[in-house]
mmCIF file with all atom_site columns, C-alpha atoms in Angstrom:
data_model
loop_
_atom_site.group_PDB
_atom_site.id
_atom_site.type_symbol
_atom_site.label_atom_id
_atom_site.label_alt_id
_atom_site.label_comp_id
_atom_site.label_asym_id
_atom_site.label_entity_id
_atom_site.label_seq_id
_atom_site.pdbx_PDB_ins_code
_atom_site.Cartn_x
_atom_site.Cartn_y
_atom_site.Cartn_z
_atom_site.occupancy
_atom_site.B_iso_or_equiv
_atom_site.pdbx_formal_charge
_atom_site.auth_seq_id
_atom_site.auth_comp_id
_atom_site.auth_asym_id
_atom_site.auth_atom_id
_atom_site.pdbx_PDB_model_num
ATOM 1   C CA . UNK X 1 1   ? 3.763   -18.553 -5.303  1.00 74.00 ? 1291 UNK X CA 1
ATOM 2   C CA . UNK X 1 2   ? 0.322   -16.992 -5.865  1.00 76.00 ? 1292 UNK X CA 1
ATOM 3   C CA . UNK X 1 3   ? 0.347   -13.363 -6.854  1.00 92.00 ? 1293 UNK X CA 1
ATOM 4   C CA . UNK X 1 4   ? -1.915  -10.483 -7.743  1.00 95.00 ? 1294 UNK X CA 1
ATOM 5   C CA . UNK X 1 5   ? -1.750  -9.625  -11.417 1.00 96.00 ? 1295 UNK X CA 1
ATOM 6   C CA . UNK X 1 6   ? -2.724  -6.341  -12.995 1.00 97.00 ? 1296 UNK X CA 1
ATOM 7   C CA . UNK X 1 7   ? -3.333  -5.279  -16.580 1.00 96.00 ? 1297 UNK X CA 1
ATOM 8   C CA . UNK X 1 8   ? -2.434  -3.172  -18.396 1.00 97.00 ? 1298 UNK X CA 1
ATOM 9   C CA . UNK X 1 9   ? 0.961   -2.317  -17.001 1.00 95.00 ? 1299 UNK X CA 1
ATOM 10  C CA . UNK X 1 10  ? 0.775   1.084   -18.658 1.00 96.00 ? 1300 UNK X CA 1
ATOM 11  C CA . UNK X 1 11  ? -2.111  2.918   -20.290 1.00 97.00 ? 1301 UNK X CA 1
ATOM 12  C CA . UNK X 1 12  ? -2.049  6.277   -21.999 1.00 97.00 ? 1302 UNK X CA 1
ATOM 13  C CA . UNK X 1 13  ? -5.400  7.948   -22.534 1.00 97.00 ? 1303 UNK X CA 1
ATOM 14  C CA . UNK X 1 14  ? -6.855  11.279  -23.548 1.00 97.00 ? 1304 UNK X CA 1
ATOM 15  C CA . UNK X 1 15  ? -8.557  13.453  -20.963 1.00 97.00 ? 1305 UNK X CA 1
ATOM 16  C CA . UNK X 1 16  ? -12.255 12.671  -20.825 1.00 97.00 ? 1306 UNK X CA 1
ATOM 17  C CA . UNK X 1 17  ? -11.895 9.059   -21.910 1.00 97.00 ? 1307 UNK X CA 1
ATOM 18  C CA . UNK X 1 18  ? -12.974 6.086   -19.823 1.00 97.00 ? 1308 UNK X CA 1
ATOM 19  C CA . UNK X 1 19  ? -10.376 3.673   -18.496 1.00 98.00 ? 1309 UNK X CA 1
ATOM 20  C CA . UNK X 1 20  ? -10.762 0.198   -17.022 1.00 97.00 ? 1310 UNK X CA 1
ATOM 21  C CA . UNK X 1 21  ? -7.939  -1.246  -14.979 1.00 98.00 ? 1311 UNK X CA 1
ATOM 22  C CA . UNK X 1 22  ? -8.059  -4.952  -14.347 1.00 97.00 ? 1312 UNK X CA 1
ATOM 23  C CA . UNK X 1 23  ? -6.825  -7.073  -11.487 1.00 97.00 ? 1313 UNK X CA 1
ATOM 24  C CA . UNK X 1 24  ? -6.799  -10.764 -10.751 1.00 97.00 ? 1314 UNK X CA 1
ATOM 25  C CA . UNK X 1 25  ? -6.498  -11.172 -6.974  1.00 95.00 ? 1315 UNK X CA 1
ATOM 26  C CA . UNK X 1 26  ? -5.122  -14.252 -5.284  1.00 93.00 ? 1316 UNK X CA 1
ATOM 27  C CA . UNK X 1 27  ? -7.756  -16.925 -5.723  1.00 90.00 ? 1317 UNK X CA 1
ATOM 28  C CA . UNK X 1 28  ? -8.744  -17.684 -2.117  1.00 89.00 ? 1318 UNK X CA 1
ATOM 29  C CA . UNK X 1 29  ? -8.618  -14.076 -0.930  1.00 91.00 ? 1319 UNK X CA 1
ATOM 30  C CA . UNK X 1 30  ? -11.792 -12.387 0.184   1.00 89.00 ? 1320 UNK X CA 1
ATOM 31  C CA . UNK X 1 31  ? -10.870 -8.702  0.489   1.00 90.00 ? 1321 UNK X CA 1
ATOM 32  C CA . UNK X 1 32  ? -9.892  -6.530  -2.441  1.00 93.00 ? 1322 UNK X CA 1
ATOM 33  C CA . UNK X 1 33  ? -8.489  -3.039  -2.600  1.00 94.00 ? 1323 UNK X CA 1
ATOM 34  C CA . UNK X 1 34  ? -7.427  -0.292  -4.958  1.00 96.00 ? 1324 UNK X CA 1
ATOM 35  C CA . UNK X 1 35  ? -4.741  2.195   -4.030  1.00 96.00 ? 1325 UNK X CA 1
ATOM 36  C CA . UNK X 1 36  ? -3.064  4.840   -6.114  1.00 96.00 ? 1326 UNK X CA 1
ATOM 37  C CA . UNK X 1 37  ? 0.303   6.525   -5.992  1.00 94.00 ? 1327 UNK X CA 1
ATOM 38  C CA . UNK X 1 38  ? 0.943   9.777   -7.786  1.00 92.00 ? 1328 UNK X CA 1
ATOM 39  C CA . UNK X 1 39  ? 4.592   9.937   -8.861  1.00 86.00 ? 1329 UNK X CA 1
ATOM 40  C CA . UNK X 1 40  ? 6.826   10.540  -5.870  1.00 80.00 ? 1330 UNK X CA 1
ATOM 41  C CA . UNK X 1 41  ? 3.955   10.801  -3.440  1.00 84.00 ? 1331 UNK X CA 1
ATOM 42  C CA . UNK X 1 42  ? 2.312   8.618   -0.858  1.00 87.00 ? 1332 UNK X CA 1
ATOM 43  C CA . UNK X 1 43  ? 0.239   5.541   -1.515  1.00 92.00 ? 1333 UNK X CA 1
ATOM 44  C CA . UNK X 1 44  ? -3.407  6.571   -1.180  1.00 94.00 ? 1334 UNK X CA 1
ATOM 45  C CA . UNK X 1 45  ? -6.330  4.323   -0.330  1.00 93.00 ? 1335 UNK X CA 1
ATOM 46  C CA . UNK X 1 46  ? -9.185  4.414   -2.823  1.00 96.00 ? 1336 UNK X CA 1
ATOM 47  C CA . UNK X 1 47  ? -11.586 1.619   -2.005  1.00 95.00 ? 1337 UNK X CA 1
ATOM 48  C CA . UNK X 1 48  ? -12.000 -1.740  -0.315  1.00 92.00 ? 1338 UNK X CA 1
ATOM 49  C CA . UNK X 1 49  ? -14.386 -4.444  -1.475  1.00 92.00 ? 1339 UNK X CA 1
ATOM 50  C CA . UNK X 1 50  ? -15.741 -7.461  0.358   1.00 89.00 ? 1340 UNK X CA 1
ATOM 51  C CA . UNK X 1 51  ? -18.644 -9.805  -0.210  1.00 88.00 ? 1341 UNK X CA 1
ATOM 52  C CA . UNK X 1 52  ? -19.444 -8.176  -3.539  1.00 89.00 ? 1342 UNK X CA 1
ATOM 53  C CA . UNK X 1 53  ? -19.826 -4.692  -2.211  1.00 91.00 ? 1343 UNK X CA 1
ATOM 54  C CA . UNK X 1 54  ? -17.762 -1.674  -1.301  1.00 93.00 ? 1344 UNK X CA 1
ATOM 55  C CA . UNK X 1 55  ? -16.867 -1.792  2.394   1.00 89.00 ? 1345 UNK X CA 1
ATOM 56  C CA . UNK X 1 56  ? -14.941 1.473   2.580   1.00 89.00 ? 1346 UNK X CA 1
ATOM 57  C CA . UNK X 1 57  ? -13.989 4.263   0.207   1.00 92.00 ? 1347 UNK X CA 1
ATOM 58  C CA . UNK X 1 58  ? -11.961 7.430   0.462   1.00 92.00 ? 1348 UNK X CA 1
ATOM 59  C CA . UNK X 1 59  ? -12.818 10.997  -0.510  1.00 92.00 ? 1349 UNK X CA 1
ATOM 60  C CA . UNK X 1 60  ? -10.846 10.452  -3.700  1.00 93.00 ? 1350 UNK X CA 1
ATOM 61  C CA . UNK X 1 61  ? -13.237 7.698   -4.772  1.00 95.00 ? 1351 UNK X CA 1
ATOM 62  C CA . UNK X 1 62  ? -16.004 9.930   -6.097  1.00 93.00 ? 1352 UNK X CA 1
ATOM 63  C CA . UNK X 1 63  ? -18.678 9.263   -8.705  1.00 93.00 ? 1353 UNK X CA 1
ATOM 64  C CA . UNK X 1 64  ? -16.003 9.193   -11.369 1.00 95.00 ? 1354 UNK X CA 1
ATOM 65  C CA . UNK X 1 65  ? -14.778 5.860   -10.010 1.00 97.00 ? 1355 UNK X CA 1
ATOM 66  C CA . UNK X 1 66  ? -16.449 2.479   -9.784  1.00 97.00 ? 1356 UNK X CA 1
ATOM 67  C CA . UNK X 1 67  ? -15.356 -1.047  -8.979  1.00 97.00 ? 1357 UNK X CA 1
ATOM 68  C CA . UNK X 1 68  ? -16.736 -4.344  -10.051 1.00 94.00 ? 1358 UNK X CA 1
ATOM 69  C CA . UNK X 1 69  ? -16.097 -8.025  -9.603  1.00 91.00 ? 1359 UNK X CA 1
ATOM 70  C CA . UNK X 1 70  ? -17.752 -9.232  -12.809 1.00 85.00 ? 1360 UNK X CA 1
ATOM 71  C CA . UNK X 1 71  ? -16.829 -12.888 -12.334 1.00 85.00 ? 1361 UNK X CA 1
ATOM 72  C CA . UNK X 1 72  ? -15.102 -15.060 -9.800  1.00 77.00 ? 1362 UNK X CA 1
ATOM 73  C CA . UNK X 1 73  ? -11.627 -13.906 -10.650 1.00 85.00 ? 1363 UNK X CA 1
ATOM 74  C CA . UNK X 1 74  ? -11.434 -10.324 -11.927 1.00 92.00 ? 1364 UNK X CA 1
ATOM 75  C CA . UNK X 1 75  ? -11.666 -7.117  -9.935  1.00 96.00 ? 1365 UNK X CA 1
ATOM 76  C CA . UNK X 1 76  ? -11.855 -3.948  -12.014 1.00 97.00 ? 1366 UNK X CA 1
ATOM 77  C CA . UNK X 1 77  ? -11.507 -0.237  -11.423 1.00 98.00 ? 1367 UNK X CA 1
ATOM 78  C CA . UNK X 1 78  ? -13.315 1.997   -13.892 1.00 97.00 ? 1368 UNK X CA 1
ATOM 79  C CA . UNK X 1 79  ? -12.505 5.680   -14.190 1.00 97.00 ? 1369 UNK X CA 1
ATOM 80  C CA . UNK X 1 80  ? -15.096 7.606   -16.181 1.00 95.00 ? 1370 UNK X CA 1
ATOM 81  C CA . UNK X 1 81  ? -14.074 10.801  -17.951 1.00 94.00 ? 1371 UNK X CA 1
ATOM 82  C CA . UNK X 1 82  ? -10.439 10.827  -16.870 1.00 97.00 ? 1372 UNK X CA 1
ATOM 83  C CA . UNK X 1 83  ? -8.743  14.036  -15.747 1.00 96.00 ? 1373 UNK X CA 1
ATOM 84  C CA . UNK X 1 84  ? -5.108  15.036  -15.910 1.00 96.00 ? 1374 UNK X CA 1
ATOM 85  C CA . UNK X 1 85  ? -4.808  14.608  -12.149 1.00 95.00 ? 1375 UNK X CA 1
ATOM 86  C CA . UNK X 1 86  ? -5.828  10.952  -12.444 1.00 96.00 ? 1376 UNK X CA 1
ATOM 87  C CA . UNK X 1 87  ? -2.358  10.222  -13.805 1.00 97.00 ? 1377 UNK X CA 1
ATOM 88  C CA . UNK X 1 88  ? -0.839  7.863   -11.267 1.00 96.00 ? 1378 UNK X CA 1
ATOM 89  C CA . UNK X 1 89  ? 0.165   4.303   -10.572 1.00 96.00 ? 1379 UNK X CA 1
ATOM 90  C CA . UNK X 1 90  ? -2.874  2.278   -9.522  1.00 97.00 ? 1380 UNK X CA 1
ATOM 91  C CA . UNK X 1 91  ? -2.282  -0.723  -7.294  1.00 96.00 ? 1381 UNK X CA 1
ATOM 92  C CA . UNK X 1 92  ? -4.671  -3.561  -6.695  1.00 96.00 ? 1382 UNK X CA 1
ATOM 93  C CA . UNK X 1 93  ? -4.303  -5.601  -3.520  1.00 94.00 ? 1383 UNK X CA 1
ATOM 94  C CA . UNK X 1 94  ? -6.017  -8.560  -1.937  1.00 92.00 ? 1384 UNK X CA 1
ATOM 95  C CA . UNK X 1 95  ? -5.979  -10.185 1.457   1.00 89.00 ? 1385 UNK X CA 1
ATOM 96  C CA . UNK X 1 96  ? -7.371  -13.295 3.007   1.00 85.00 ? 1386 UNK X CA 1
ATOM 97  C CA . UNK X 1 97  ? -8.803  -11.795 6.163   1.00 76.00 ? 1387 UNK X CA 1
ATOM 98  C CA . UNK X 1 98  ? -8.652  -8.043  5.803   1.00 66.00 ? 1388 UNK X CA 1
ATOM 99  C CA . UNK X 1 99  ? -5.867  -5.796  7.059   1.00 58.00 ? 1389 UNK X CA 1
ATOM 100 C CA . UNK X 1 100 ? -6.590  -6.559  10.696  1.00 60.00 ? 1390 UNK X CA 1
ATOM 101 C CA . UNK X 1 101 ? -5.605  -10.191 10.353  1.00 64.00 ? 1391 UNK X CA 1
ATOM 102 C CA . UNK X 1 102 ? -2.669  -9.972  8.023   1.00 70.00 ? 1392 UNK X CA 1
ATOM 103 C CA . UNK X 1 103 ? -0.882  -8.533  5.109   1.00 83.00 ? 1393 UNK X CA 1
ATOM 104 C CA . UNK X 1 104 ? -2.121  -7.147  1.845   1.00 87.00 ? 1394 UNK X CA 1
ATOM 105 C CA . UNK X 1 105 ? -0.678  -8.620  -1.319  1.00 91.00 ? 1395 UNK X CA 1
ATOM 106 C CA . UNK X 1 106 ? -0.120  -6.021  -4.004  1.00 92.00 ? 1396 UNK X CA 1
ATOM 107 C CA . UNK X 1 107 ? 0.099   -6.283  -7.747  1.00 94.00 ? 1397 UNK X CA 1
ATOM 108 C CA . UNK X 1 108 ? 2.839   -4.567  -9.741  1.00 94.00 ? 1398 UNK X CA 1
ATOM 109 C CA . UNK X 1 109 ? 0.543   -1.703  -10.595 1.00 95.00 ? 1399 UNK X CA 1
ATOM 110 C CA . UNK X 1 110 ? -0.977  -0.112  -13.676 1.00 97.00 ? 1400 UNK X CA 1
ATOM 111 C CA . UNK X 1 111 ? 0.522   3.202   -14.680 1.00 96.00 ? 1401 UNK X CA 1
ATOM 112 C CA . UNK X 1 112 ? -2.123  5.560   -16.038 1.00 97.00 ? 1402 UNK X CA 1
ATOM 113 C CA . UNK X 1 113 ? -1.058  8.596   -18.033 1.00 97.00 ? 1403 UNK X CA 1
ATOM 114 C CA . UNK X 1 114 ? -3.783  11.071  -18.929 1.00 97.00 ? 1404 UNK X CA 1
ATOM 115 C CA . UNK X 1 115 ? -2.891  13.548  -21.667 1.00 96.00 ? 1405 UNK X CA 1
ATOM 116 C CA . UNK L 2 1   ? 1.153   15.538  10.531  1.00 38.00 ? 212  UNK L CA 1
ATOM 117 C CA . UNK L 2 2   ? -0.610  12.679  8.798   1.00 45.00 ? 213  UNK L CA 1
ATOM 118 C CA . UNK L 2 3   ? -1.395  9.156   9.917   1.00 62.00 ? 214  UNK L CA 1
ATOM 119 C CA . UNK L 2 4   ? 1.654   6.990   9.310   1.00 68.00 ? 215  UNK L CA 1
ATOM 120 C CA . UNK L 2 5   ? 4.379   9.571   8.845   1.00 77.00 ? 216  UNK L CA 1
ATOM 121 C CA . UNK L 2 6   ? 7.894   8.241   8.439   1.00 80.00 ? 217  UNK L CA 1
ATOM 122 C CA . UNK L 2 7   ? 11.254  9.805   9.150   1.00 79.00 ? 218  UNK L CA 1
ATOM 123 C CA . UNK L 2 8   ? 13.779  10.401  7.884   1.00 80.00 ? 219  UNK L CA 1
ATOM 124 C CA . UNK L 2 9   ? 12.475  10.978  4.379   1.00 86.00 ? 220  UNK L CA 1
ATOM 125 C CA . UNK L 2 10  ? 15.727  9.707   2.932   1.00 90.00 ? 221  UNK L CA 1
ATOM 126 C CA . UNK L 2 11  ? 18.542  7.645   4.386   1.00 92.00 ? 222  UNK L CA 1
ATOM 127 C CA . UNK L 2 12  ? 21.879  6.754   2.850   1.00 94.00 ? 223  UNK L CA 1
ATOM 128 C CA . UNK L 2 13  ? 24.138  4.210   4.523   1.00 95.00 ? 224  UNK L CA 1
ATOM 129 C CA . UNK L 2 14  ? 27.080  1.964   3.744   1.00 96.00 ? 225  UNK L CA 1
ATOM 130 C CA . UNK L 2 15  ? 26.566  -1.740  3.122   1.00 97.00 ? 226  UNK L CA 1
ATOM 131 C CA . UNK L 2 16  ? 26.887  -3.638  6.384   1.00 97.00 ? 227  UNK L CA 1
ATOM 132 C CA . UNK L 2 17  ? 25.538  -0.798  8.513   1.00 97.00 ? 228  UNK L CA 1
ATOM 133 C CA . UNK L 2 18  ? 22.174  -0.895  10.233  1.00 97.00 ? 229  UNK L CA 1
ATOM 134 C CA . UNK L 2 19  ? 19.290  1.203   8.969   1.00 96.00 ? 230  UNK L CA 1
ATOM 135 C CA . UNK L 2 20  ? 16.683  2.569   11.357  1.00 96.00 ? 231  UNK L CA 1
ATOM 136 C CA . UNK L 2 21  ? 13.471  4.072   10.067  1.00 95.00 ? 232  UNK L CA 1
ATOM 137 C CA . UNK L 2 22  ? 10.756  5.609   12.201  1.00 95.00 ? 233  UNK L CA 1
ATOM 138 C CA . UNK L 2 23  ? 7.034   6.007   11.808  1.00 93.00 ? 234  UNK L CA 1
ATOM 139 C CA . UNK L 2 24  ? 4.596   8.091   13.827  1.00 94.00 ? 235  UNK L CA 1
ATOM 140 C CA . UNK L 2 25  ? 0.840   7.990   13.699  1.00 92.00 ? 236  UNK L CA 1
ATOM 141 C CA . UNK L 2 26  ? -2.062  9.858   15.216  1.00 90.00 ? 237  UNK L CA 1
ATOM 142 C CA . UNK L 2 27  ? -5.053  7.625   15.910  1.00 86.00 ? 238  UNK L CA 1
ATOM 143 C CA . UNK L 2 28  ? -5.579  4.297   17.648  1.00 87.00 ? 239  UNK L CA 1
ATOM 144 C CA . UNK L 2 29  ? -4.489  1.353   15.573  1.00 88.00 ? 240  UNK L CA 1
ATOM 145 C CA . UNK L 2 30  ? -5.267  -2.317  15.259  1.00 88.00 ? 241  UNK L CA 1
ATOM 146 C CA . UNK L 2 31  ? -1.910  -3.096  13.728  1.00 90.00 ? 242  UNK L CA 1
ATOM 147 C CA . UNK L 2 32  ? 1.015   -1.471  11.961  1.00 93.00 ? 243  UNK L CA 1
ATOM 148 C CA . UNK L 2 33  ? 2.675   -2.911  8.902   1.00 93.00 ? 244  UNK L CA 1
ATOM 149 C CA . UNK L 2 34  ? 5.863   -2.134  7.010   1.00 95.00 ? 245  UNK L CA 1
ATOM 150 C CA . UNK L 2 35  ? 6.080   -2.477  3.249   1.00 94.00 ? 246  UNK L CA 1
ATOM 151 C CA . UNK L 2 36  ? 8.898   -2.158  0.767   1.00 95.00 ? 247  UNK L CA 1
ATOM 152 C CA . UNK L 2 37  ? 8.714   -0.797  -2.753  1.00 93.00 ? 248  UNK L CA 1
ATOM 153 C CA . UNK L 2 38  ? 11.445  -1.093  -5.334  1.00 93.00 ? 249  UNK L CA 1
ATOM 154 C CA . UNK L 2 39  ? 11.436  1.706   -7.865  1.00 87.00 ? 250  UNK L CA 1
ATOM 155 C CA . UNK L 2 40  ? 8.464   1.419   -10.203 1.00 83.00 ? 251  UNK L CA 1
ATOM 156 C CA . UNK L 2 41  ? 7.283   -1.816  -8.627  1.00 88.00 ? 252  UNK L CA 1
ATOM 157 C CA . UNK L 2 42  ? 4.490   -2.947  -6.335  1.00 89.00 ? 253  UNK L CA 1
ATOM 158 C CA . UNK L 2 43  ? 4.523   -2.962  -2.556  1.00 91.00 ? 254  UNK L CA 1
ATOM 159 C CA . UNK L 2 44  ? 5.810   -6.004  -0.742  1.00 92.00 ? 255  UNK L CA 1
ATOM 160 C CA . UNK L 2 45  ? 4.756   -6.734  2.807   1.00 91.00 ? 256  UNK L CA 1
ATOM 161 C CA . UNK L 2 46  ? 7.651   -7.036  5.242   1.00 94.00 ? 257  UNK L CA 1
ATOM 162 C CA . UNK L 2 47  ? 6.272   -7.383  8.729   1.00 94.00 ? 258  UNK L CA 1
ATOM 163 C CA . UNK L 2 48  ? 3.125   -6.763  10.790  1.00 92.00 ? 259  UNK L CA 1
ATOM 164 C CA . UNK L 2 49  ? 3.000   -5.865  14.460  1.00 94.00 ? 260  UNK L CA 1
ATOM 165 C CA . UNK L 2 50  ? -0.252  -5.843  16.398  1.00 92.00 ? 261  UNK L CA 1
ATOM 166 C CA . UNK L 2 51  ? -1.205  -3.139  18.870  1.00 92.00 ? 262  UNK L CA 1
ATOM 167 C CA . UNK L 2 52  ? -0.653  -5.488  21.821  1.00 94.00 ? 263  UNK L CA 1
ATOM 168 C CA . UNK L 2 53  ? 2.863   -6.393  20.685  1.00 96.00 ? 264  UNK L CA 1
ATOM 169 C CA . UNK L 2 54  ? 5.985   -4.379  21.430  1.00 97.00 ? 265  UNK L CA 1
ATOM 170 C CA . UNK L 2 55  ? 8.636   -5.999  19.289  1.00 97.00 ? 266  UNK L CA 1
ATOM 171 C CA . UNK L 2 56  ? 8.855   -8.443  16.450  1.00 96.00 ? 267  UNK L CA 1
ATOM 172 C CA . UNK L 2 57  ? 11.665  -9.987  14.436  1.00 96.00 ? 268  UNK L CA 1
ATOM 173 C CA . UNK L 2 58  ? 11.827  -11.441 10.963  1.00 95.00 ? 269  UNK L CA 1
ATOM 174 C CA . UNK L 2 59  ? 15.245  -12.333 9.608   1.00 96.00 ? 270  UNK L CA 1
ATOM 175 C CA . UNK L 2 60  ? 17.282  -9.105  9.489   1.00 97.00 ? 271  UNK L CA 1
ATOM 176 C CA . UNK L 2 61  ? 14.222  -7.026  10.325  1.00 97.00 ? 272  UNK L CA 1
ATOM 177 C CA . UNK L 2 62  ? 13.259  -5.843  13.760  1.00 98.00 ? 273  UNK L CA 1
ATOM 178 C CA . UNK L 2 63  ? 10.173  -3.734  14.328  1.00 98.00 ? 274  UNK L CA 1
ATOM 179 C CA . UNK L 2 64  ? 9.119   -2.067  17.549  1.00 97.00 ? 275  UNK L CA 1
ATOM 180 C CA . UNK L 2 65  ? 5.847   -0.455  18.483  1.00 97.00 ? 276  UNK L CA 1
ATOM 181 C CA . UNK L 2 66  ? 5.218   2.068   21.246  1.00 96.00 ? 277  UNK L CA 1
ATOM 182 C CA . UNK L 2 67  ? 1.502   2.740   21.409  1.00 95.00 ? 278  UNK L CA 1
ATOM 183 C CA . UNK L 2 68  ? 1.940   5.302   24.178  1.00 95.00 ? 279  UNK L CA 1
ATOM 184 C CA . UNK L 2 69  ? 4.084   7.396   21.853  1.00 95.00 ? 280  UNK L CA 1
ATOM 185 C CA . UNK L 2 70  ? 2.196   6.307   18.743  1.00 94.00 ? 281  UNK L CA 1
ATOM 186 C CA . UNK L 2 71  ? 5.398   5.380   17.032  1.00 95.00 ? 282  UNK L CA 1
ATOM 187 C CA . UNK L 2 72  ? 7.159   2.439   15.429  1.00 96.00 ? 283  UNK L CA 1
ATOM 188 C CA . UNK L 2 73  ? 10.637  1.777   14.184  1.00 96.00 ? 284  UNK L CA 1
ATOM 189 C CA . UNK L 2 74  ? 11.976  -0.606  11.579  1.00 97.00 ? 285  UNK L CA 1
ATOM 190 C CA . UNK L 2 75  ? 15.557  -1.750  11.915  1.00 97.00 ? 286  UNK L CA 1
ATOM 191 C CA . UNK L 2 76  ? 17.337  -3.502  9.083   1.00 97.00 ? 287  UNK L CA 1
ATOM 192 C CA . UNK L 2 77  ? 20.556  -5.051  10.310  1.00 97.00 ? 288  UNK L CA 1
ATOM 193 C CA . UNK L 2 78  ? 23.651  -5.706  8.220   1.00 97.00 ? 289  UNK L CA 1
ATOM 194 C CA . UNK L 2 79  ? 22.208  -3.857  5.242   1.00 97.00 ? 290  UNK L CA 1
ATOM 195 C CA . UNK L 2 80  ? 22.903  -4.933  1.682   1.00 96.00 ? 291  UNK L CA 1
ATOM 196 C CA . UNK L 2 81  ? 22.842  -3.006  -1.577  1.00 96.00 ? 292  UNK L CA 1
ATOM 197 C CA . UNK L 2 82  ? 19.721  -5.001  -2.481  1.00 96.00 ? 293  UNK L CA 1
ATOM 198 C CA . UNK L 2 83  ? 17.910  -3.372  0.452   1.00 97.00 ? 294  UNK L CA 1
ATOM 199 C CA . UNK L 2 84  ? 17.873  -0.123  -1.529  1.00 97.00 ? 295  UNK L CA 1
ATOM 200 C CA . UNK L 2 85  ? 14.188  0.732   -1.873  1.00 96.00 ? 296  UNK L CA 1
ATOM 201 C CA . UNK L 2 86  ? 11.409  2.861   -0.437  1.00 94.00 ? 297  UNK L CA 1
ATOM 202 C CA . UNK L 2 87  ? 9.936   1.714   2.865   1.00 95.00 ? 298  UNK L CA 1
ATOM 203 C CA . UNK L 2 88  ? 6.419   2.546   3.993   1.00 94.00 ? 299  UNK L CA 1
ATOM 204 C CA . UNK L 2 89  ? 4.666   2.123   7.260   1.00 94.00 ? 300  UNK L CA 1
ATOM 205 C CA . UNK L 2 90  ? 0.951   1.487   7.087   1.00 93.00 ? 301  UNK L CA 1
ATOM 206 C CA . UNK L 2 91  ? -1.514  1.621   9.929   1.00 91.00 ? 302  UNK L CA 1
ATOM 207 C CA . UNK L 2 92  ? -4.818  -0.146  10.279  1.00 85.00 ? 303  UNK L CA 1
ATOM 208 C CA . UNK L 2 93  ? -7.042  2.030   12.406  1.00 77.00 ? 304  UNK L CA 1
ATOM 209 C CA . UNK L 2 94  ? -9.578  0.652   14.825  1.00 71.00 ? 305  UNK L CA 1
ATOM 210 C CA . UNK L 2 95  ? -13.288 1.009   14.312  1.00 66.00 ? 306  UNK L CA 1
ATOM 211 C CA . UNK L 2 96  ? -15.927 0.004   11.811  1.00 59.00 ? 307  UNK L CA 1
ATOM 212 C CA . UNK L 2 97  ? -14.426 1.900   8.905   1.00 61.00 ? 308  UNK L CA 1
ATOM 213 C CA . UNK L 2 98  ? -10.858 0.766   9.351   1.00 67.00 ? 309  UNK L CA 1
ATOM 214 C CA . UNK L 2 99  ? -8.555  0.839   6.371   1.00 79.00 ? 310  UNK L CA 1
ATOM 215 C CA . UNK L 2 100 ? -4.834  0.475   5.832   1.00 86.00 ? 311  UNK L CA 1
ATOM 216 C CA . UNK L 2 101 ? -3.310  3.952   5.500   1.00 88.00 ? 312  UNK L CA 1
ATOM 217 C CA . UNK L 2 102 ? 0.210   4.457   4.186   1.00 91.00 ? 313  UNK L CA 1
ATOM 218 C CA . UNK L 2 103 ? 2.773   7.086   5.044   1.00 88.00 ? 314  UNK L CA 1
ATOM 219 C CA . UNK L 2 104 ? 4.868   8.985   2.504   1.00 87.00 ? 315  UNK L CA 1
ATOM 220 C CA . UNK L 2 105 ? 7.720   6.524   2.701   1.00 91.00 ? 316  UNK L CA 1
ATOM 221 C CA . UNK L 2 106 ? 11.439  6.578   3.342   1.00 92.00 ? 317  UNK L CA 1
ATOM 222 C CA . UNK L 2 107 ? 13.949  6.235   0.539   1.00 94.00 ? 318  UNK L CA 1
ATOM 223 C CA . UNK L 2 108 ? 16.806  4.015   1.664   1.00 96.00 ? 319  UNK L CA 1
ATOM 224 C CA . UNK L 2 109 ? 20.009  3.904   -0.330  1.00 96.00 ? 320  UNK L CA 1
ATOM 225 C CA . UNK L 2 110 ? 22.617  1.325   0.623   1.00 97.00 ? 321  UNK L CA 1
ATOM 226 C CA . UNK L 2 111 ? 26.001  2.034   -0.917  1.00 95.00 ? 322  UNK L CA 1
ATOM 227 C CA . UNK L 2 112 ? 28.056  -1.025  -1.871  1.00 91.00 ? 323  UNK L CA 1
#
């Protein structure tokens, strides 16, 4: 069964360092998302991406964050100059037709720990 | 309260019992979805109900939607220990900038 894969599963970084989280969405999906979940808290929307551009982003997704689809398969989230409060589980998701036509398929997440 | 707020926050039941989880939301929605998350794992889609639907079934799952009350419920019948997980409702709002917004989740524990 096709699945969304994320790497790394866990990354530890020093405050101020740059981090790139990688995702391989399901191959025929057109919509891509990043969400994050701080330990024990709700799942928060960061950004959605369609047709090679950001279609929606939240207040959390400030200039510190960027997304890219560098080739036909990868979808990356870059966090510049990480802060302690960026420590969270980051989930990538993809969907065929966007949330209004069906489900989102989530990866297992990348746990980011900022020291 | 926030969009997609579930209650109770935690639920503990005996295996074989039914589990009912509720979700309330504030704005108009296109659809409402329920997801499950095992501890430390990703979210798995369970069921989607559109704004023009009132009830939907999938296996042991039954979801209802009352748009007049802006609420939904998820019923898991004949619960099993393997149903132990966190359950989230997520709403897709209407409009040009729609996005799927998750609630805080309900922790369900099913005792064997």
